[in-house]
Coordinates of C-alpha atoms in Angstrom, one line a residue:
M28 CA 0.0 0.0 0.0
A29 CA 2.8 2.4 0.9
V30 CA 4.5 1.6 -2.4
K31 CA 1.3 2.4 -4.3
E32 CA 0.8 5.7 -2.4
N33 CA 4.4 6.7 -3.2
E34 CA 3.9 5.9 -6.8
A35 CA 0.6 8.0 -6.9
T36 CA 2.3 11.0 -5.3
K37 CA 5.5 10.7 -7.3
G38 CA 6.1 13.7 -9.5
K39 CA 3.5 15.8 -7.8
T40 CA 4.6 19.0 -6.0
R41 CA 2.9 20.9 -3.1
P42 CA 0.7 23.7 -4.4
I43 CA 2.0 27.2 -3.7
S44 CA 0.3 28.8 -0.7
N45 CA -0.8 32.4 -0.5
I46 CA 1.9 33.3 1.9
E47 CA 4.5 32.0 -0.5
Y48 CA 3.2 34.4 -3.2
V49 CA 3.6 37.2 -0.6
G50 CA 7.2 36.1 0.0
M51 CA 8.0 36.0 -3.6
S52 CA 6.5 39.5 -4.1
L53 CA 8.8 40.7 -1.2
I54 CA 11.8 39.2 -2.9
A55 CA 11.0 40.9 -6.1
L56 CA 10.3 44.2 -4.4
T57 CA 13.6 43.9 -2.5
L58 CA 15.6 43.2 -5.7
I59 CA 13.9 46.3 -7.4
I60 CA 14.8 48.5 -4.4
L61 CA 18.4 47.2 -4.4
F62 CA 18.7 48.0 -8.1
V63 CA 17.0 51.4 -8.1
K64 CA 17.7 52.9 -4.7
P65 CA 19.5 50.5 -2.3
E66 CA 19.9 53.2 0.4
I67 CA 16.2 52.8 1.2
I68 CA 16.7 49.5 3.0
G69 CA 19.6 50.8 5.2
G70 CA 17.8 54.1 5.7
S71 CA 14.6 52.3 6.9
F72 CA 16.5 50.3 9.5
D73 CA 18.5 53.3 10.6
A74 CA 15.3 55.3 11.1
M75 CA 13.8 52.6 13.2
L76 CA 16.9 52.2 15.3
K77 CA 17.3 55.9 16.0
K78 CA 13.6 56.3 16.9
A79 CA 13.7 53.4 19.4
V80 CA 17.1 53.7 21.0
G81 CA 16.3 57.0 22.7
P82 CA 13.3 55.9 24.8
V83 CA 14.9 52.5 25.6
V84 CA 18.3 53.9 26.7
D85 CA 17.6 57.4 28.0
V86 CA 14.2 56.7 29.6
Y87 CA 14.3 53.1 30.8
L88 CA 17.9 52.0 31.2
T89 CA 19.8 55.2 32.3
G90 CA 16.8 57.3 33.3
T91 CA 14.6 57.1 36.4
L92 CA 11.7 55.2 34.8
G93 CA 13.3 51.7 35.0
T94 CA 14.0 52.1 38.7
A95 CA 10.6 53.6 39.3
I96 CA 8.9 50.5 37.7
I97 CA 10.9 48.1 39.9
L98 CA 10.1 50.1 43.1
S99 CA 6.4 50.4 42.2
V100 CA 5.9 46.7 41.5
M101 CA 7.7 45.9 44.8
T102 CA 5.4 48.4 46.6
G103 CA 2.3 46.8 45.0
R104 CA 3.4 43.3 46.1
I105 CA 3.9 44.6 49.7
L106 CA 0.4 46.0 49.7
E107 CA -1.0 42.8 48.4
R108 CA 1.0 40.9 51.1
L109 CA -0.5 43.2 53.8
G110 CA -4.0 42.3 52.8
F111 CA -4.8 45.3 50.5
T112 CA -6.6 43.1 48.0
D113 CA -8.8 41.2 50.5
A114 CA -9.6 44.5 52.4
L115 CA -10.9 46.2 49.2
V116 CA -13.0 43.1 48.4
R117 CA -14.5 43.2 51.9
I118 CA -15.3 46.9 51.6
F119 CA -16.9 46.3 48.2
T120 CA -19.0 43.4 49.4
P121 CA -21.9 45.4 50.9
L122 CA -22.1 47.4 47.7
A123 CA -22.1 44.2 45.6
K124 CA -24.9 42.9 47.7
V125 CA -27.0 46.0 46.9
M126 CA -26.2 45.6 43.2
K127 CA -26.9 41.9 43.4
I128 CA -23.6 41.0 41.8
T129 CA -20.6 38.9 43.0
P130 CA -17.9 40.9 44.8
L131 CA -15.3 39.0 42.9
I132 CA -15.8 41.2 39.9
I133 CA -13.7 44.0 41.5
V134 CA -10.6 41.8 42.0
P135 CA -9.2 42.1 38.5
A136 CA -9.4 45.9 38.8
I137 CA -7.5 45.7 42.2
Y138 CA -4.8 43.5 40.7
N139 CA -4.6 46.0 37.9
I140 CA -4.0 48.8 40.5
L141 CA -1.2 46.7 42.0
G142 CA 0.3 46.3 38.6
D143 CA -0.4 42.8 37.4
I144 CA -2.9 42.5 34.5
N145 CA -1.8 38.9 33.9
A146 CA -2.7 38.0 37.5
S147 CA -6.0 39.6 37.0
G148 CA -6.9 36.9 34.6
R149 CA -4.9 33.9 35.7
I150 CA -5.9 34.2 39.4
T151 CA -9.3 35.8 39.4
G152 CA -10.6 34.0 36.2
P153 CA -10.5 30.5 37.9
A154 CA -11.8 32.1 41.1
L155 CA -14.8 33.6 39.3
K156 CA -15.5 30.2 37.7
K157 CA -15.3 28.4 41.1
A158 CA -17.7 30.9 42.7
G159 CA -20.2 30.2 39.9
A160 CA -20.0 33.7 38.3
T161 CA -22.0 34.0 35.2
K162 CA -20.5 34.9 31.8
D163 CA -22.0 38.4 32.1
E164 CA -20.3 38.8 35.5
Q165 CA -17.0 37.7 34.1
K166 CA -17.4 40.2 31.2
I167 CA -18.2 42.9 33.8
A168 CA -14.9 42.0 35.6
V169 CA -12.9 42.5 32.4
A170 CA -14.6 45.8 31.6
T171 CA -14.2 47.0 35.2
M172 CA -10.5 46.1 35.0
F173 CA -10.1 48.8 32.4
Q174 CA -11.0 51.5 34.9
S175 CA -7.7 51.2 36.8
Q176 CA -4.1 51.4 35.7
Q177 CA -2.3 48.2 34.7
S178 CA 0.9 49.3 36.5
F179 CA 1.4 50.6 40.0
S180 CA 4.3 52.7 38.6
T181 CA 1.7 54.6 36.5
F182 CA -0.2 55.5 39.6
M183 CA 2.9 56.6 41.5
L184 CA 4.4 58.6 38.7
G185 CA 1.0 60.3 38.2
L186 CA 1.1 61.4 41.9
V187 CA 4.6 62.7 41.5
A188 CA 3.5 64.7 38.5
F189 CA 0.5 66.2 40.3
A190 CA 2.7 67.1 43.3
S191 CA 5.2 68.9 41.1
K192 CA 2.5 71.2 39.9
G193 CA 0.7 71.5 43.2
I194 CA -2.4 69.7 42.0
W195 CA -4.5 68.1 44.8
A196 CA -4.5 64.4 43.9
F197 CA -7.1 63.1 46.4
P198 CA -10.3 63.8 44.4
I199 CA -8.6 62.6 41.2
V200 CA -7.8 59.3 42.7
I201 CA -11.1 58.8 44.5
I202 CA -13.4 60.0 41.6
G203 CA -11.1 59.0 38.7
I204 CA -10.0 55.6 39.8
L205 CA -11.8 54.1 42.8
L206 CA -15.3 55.4 42.1
P207 CA -15.5 54.0 38.5
V208 CA -14.6 50.5 39.9
V209 CA -17.9 50.7 41.7
I210 CA -20.1 52.6 39.3
V211 CA -19.1 50.7 36.1
P212 CA -20.2 47.3 37.3
F213 CA -23.5 48.7 38.4
I214 CA -24.1 50.4 35.0
L215 CA -23.1 47.4 33.0
S216 CA -25.2 45.0 35.2
K217 CA -28.3 47.1 34.4
T218 CA -27.5 47.5 30.7
L219 CA -25.3 45.3 28.6
Y220 CA -24.6 42.4 31.0
R221 CA -27.8 41.7 33.1
D222 CA -27.2 38.0 34.0
V223 CA -25.8 38.7 37.5
Q224 CA -26.4 37.4 41.0
Y225 CA -24.9 38.1 44.4
K226 CA -22.4 35.5 45.8
D227 CA -21.6 35.4 49.5
I228 CA -18.1 36.4 50.7
S229 CA -17.7 32.9 52.2
E230 CA -17.4 31.5 48.7
M231 CA -14.3 33.6 47.9
P232 CA -10.7 32.6 48.3
S233 CA -8.1 34.7 50.0
F234 CA -5.9 36.8 47.7
T235 CA -3.2 37.6 50.3
P236 CA -0.1 35.5 49.7
G237 CA 1.6 33.8 52.6
T238 CA 5.2 34.4 51.5
P239 CA 7.6 36.0 54.1
L240 CA 7.9 39.8 53.9
F241 CA 11.6 39.8 52.8
T242 CA 10.8 37.2 50.1
T243 CA 7.9 39.4 49.0
L244 CA 10.3 42.4 48.6
I245 CA 12.9 40.4 46.6
N246 CA 10.2 38.8 44.4
G247 CA 8.5 42.1 43.8
A248 CA 11.7 43.7 42.7
R249 CA 12.5 40.8 40.4
E250 CA 9.0 41.0 39.0
G251 CA 9.4 44.7 38.3
A252 CA 12.7 44.0 36.4
E253 CA 10.9 41.2 34.4
L254 CA 8.1 43.6 33.6
M255 CA 10.5 46.2 32.3
F256 CA 12.8 44.0 30.3
L257 CA 10.4 41.3 29.1
L258 CA 7.3 43.4 28.4
L259 CA 7.7 47.2 28.4
I260 CA 11.1 47.6 26.6
P261 CA 10.1 45.1 23.8
A262 CA 6.8 47.0 23.4
V263 CA 8.7 50.4 23.2
V264 CA 11.1 49.0 20.6
V265 CA 8.3 47.6 18.5
V266 CA 6.1 50.7 18.6
F267 CA 8.9 53.3 18.2
A268 CA 10.5 51.3 15.4
I269 CA 7.2 51.3 13.5
I270 CA 6.8 55.0 14.1
G271 CA 10.4 55.6 12.9
L272 CA 9.7 53.6 9.7
L273 CA 6.4 55.5 9.1
E274 CA 8.3 58.8 9.6
Y275 CA 10.9 57.7 7.1
M276 CA 8.2 56.9 4.6
G277 CA 6.6 60.3 5.2
I278 CA 3.2 59.0 6.4
W279 CA 3.4 59.3 10.2
A280 CA 2.9 63.1 10.3
P281 CA -0.8 63.0 9.2
I282 CA -1.5 60.0 11.5
E283 CA 0.0 61.8 14.4
S284 CA -1.8 65.0 13.6
A285 CA -5.2 63.3 13.5
M286 CA -4.6 61.5 16.8
S287 CA -3.4 64.7 18.4
A288 CA -6.5 66.5 17.3
F289 CA -8.7 63.7 18.6
L290 CA -7.0 63.6 22.0
S291 CA -7.0 67.4 22.4
A292 CA -10.7 67.4 21.8
L293 CA -11.1 65.0 24.7
S294 CA -9.0 67.2 27.0
I295 CA -6.1 64.7 27.0
D296 CA -2.5 65.8 26.4
P297 CA -1.6 64.5 22.9
V298 CA 1.9 63.4 23.6
T299 CA 1.2 61.4 26.8
G300 CA -2.1 60.2 25.4
M301 CA -0.5 58.6 22.4
Q302 CA 2.2 57.1 24.6
S303 CA -0.6 55.5 26.7
I304 CA -2.4 54.2 23.7
L305 CA 0.5 53.0 21.6
V306 CA 3.4 52.3 24.0
A307 CA 2.9 52.2 27.8
P308 CA 1.0 54.3 30.3
T309 CA 4.1 54.1 32.5
L310 CA 6.1 56.0 29.9
A311 CA 3.2 58.5 29.5
M312 CA 3.2 59.3 33.2
N313 CA 7.0 59.6 33.2
T314 CA 6.6 62.2 30.4
L315 CA 3.9 63.9 32.4
V316 CA 6.3 64.4 35.3
E317 CA 8.6 66.3 32.9
T318 CA 5.9 68.3 31.0
I319 CA 3.0 68.9 33.4
G320 CA 4.1 72.5 33.9
T321 CA 3.5 73.3 30.2
M322 CA -0.1 72.1 29.9
P323 CA -3.5 73.0 31.4
T324 CA -4.5 71.2 34.5
R325 CA -7.5 69.7 32.6
F326 CA -5.2 68.0 30.1
A327 CA -3.0 66.6 32.9
I328 CA -6.0 65.1 34.7
G329 CA -7.4 63.7 31.4
S330 CA -4.0 62.1 30.6
F331 CA -3.7 60.6 34.1
I332 CA -7.2 59.0 33.9
L333 CA -6.6 57.7 30.4
A334 CA -3.3 56.2 31.6
A335 CA -5.2 54.6 34.5
S336 CA -6.6 51.9 32.3
G337 CA -5.8 48.7 30.5
L338 CA -3.9 50.4 27.7
P339 CA -1.8 50.1 25.5
L340 CA -3.8 48.6 22.7
Q341 CA -2.0 45.2 22.6
I342 CA -3.6 44.4 25.9
P343 CA -7.3 44.4 24.9
F344 CA -6.5 43.0 21.4
A345 CA -4.0 40.3 22.4
Q346 CA -3.1 39.9 26.0
I347 CA -6.6 39.8 27.6
P348 CA -8.1 37.5 25.0
A349 CA -5.2 35.0 25.4
V350 CA -5.2 35.0 29.2
W351 CA -9.0 35.1 29.9
S352 CA -9.9 32.5 27.3
Q353 CA -7.6 30.0 29.1
S354 CA -8.6 30.9 32.7
S355 CA -12.3 31.8 32.5
D356 CA -15.5 30.8 30.8
L357 CA -15.1 33.5 28.2
S358 CA -13.8 32.9 24.7
G359 CA -11.1 35.1 23.3
S360 CA -13.6 37.2 21.3
E361 CA -15.9 37.6 24.3
A362 CA -13.0 38.8 26.5
M363 CA -11.9 41.2 23.8
Q364 CA -15.3 42.7 23.4
A365 CA -15.7 43.2 27.1
A366 CA -12.2 44.8 27.2
L367 CA -13.2 47.2 24.4
V368 CA -16.4 48.1 26.3
G369 CA -14.3 49.0 29.3
L370 CA -11.9 50.9 27.1
V371 CA -14.6 53.0 25.5
I372 CA -16.0 53.8 29.0
R373 CA -12.5 54.8 30.1
V374 CA -11.9 57.2 27.2
L375 CA -15.3 58.9 27.7
S376 CA -14.8 59.1 31.5
A377 CA -11.3 60.7 30.9
F378 CA -13.0 63.4 28.9
A379 CA -15.9 64.0 31.3
L380 CA -13.8 63.8 34.5
A381 CA -11.1 66.1 33.2
W382 CA -13.8 68.9 33.1
I383 CA -15.5 67.8 36.4
L384 CA -12.3 67.5 38.5
T385 CA -10.4 70.5 37.4
P386 CA -12.3 73.0 39.6
M387 CA -11.8 70.7 42.6
V388 CA -8.0 70.6 42.5

């Protein structure tokens, strides 16, 4: 039989796939460029390199941002070890009972505040399933997670920026970060995601780790370094390299102009707003520390609230679908849709709260 199959397939070749046609087109295009204007290839790479090396070296490696990230993640882990997560869940429980929704939906947002969006899914996803949370409640948890920053360093650097300009941060934190974590679940449970029901606190696991305090410090610092080197710096290189290439091609300027106009209309500083959306909110808040004195208070508040979210864009479009589809009852598309709902709410709230909070600070 094997001999007959070999004879039947002898002389036949594998059909060319679509991606191979793409590859051959690229080869042809490369040869044409090498013949007509070979400096385009080297110039493109040089433009990407020059655009990316500045933020990576000057901001993360030799600047203060890298150390700030490590310290902030370490601080977040200390707070978690001291019962911060469980305390917030306990405080939220009476409100959850009134809203007739499981208190566990707040936990992803708390983990976001402490700077671990992966833990938000990997830890609370299975906990939500175990507690019998409905799909709608799990979607609310994802959308609510977008109402708080996904890095504790974003929060800390924002406070540093406000202090440097003499802006009173208390109402911004309470109304801009903590209040939406309560209000958004209530609104969504009455509109988009209505299949909700209260779960008693006795059904919840403890989210306070039992590791020794010194071990918590060391692990937190190591986690901060991993965050910087394995996630933030690669993201910065990718995004700034693409921007550098688009600049070299002459098409980035109109894109940047359109995004700047859109963000300005929303009372968000264009520079830090684009950094939050495309690169990392941590980088945006580090920039805000340096530039807050040159912008209206309203723009600084809008930028901080936008940064206090699940941005940049690779998180709702890639990271959240991958993590939540594995650890919860949600599919990748369901998790992405819930994340985008939360992102839209966050953008609109950044615009509204920038106007509301400015007279208070």
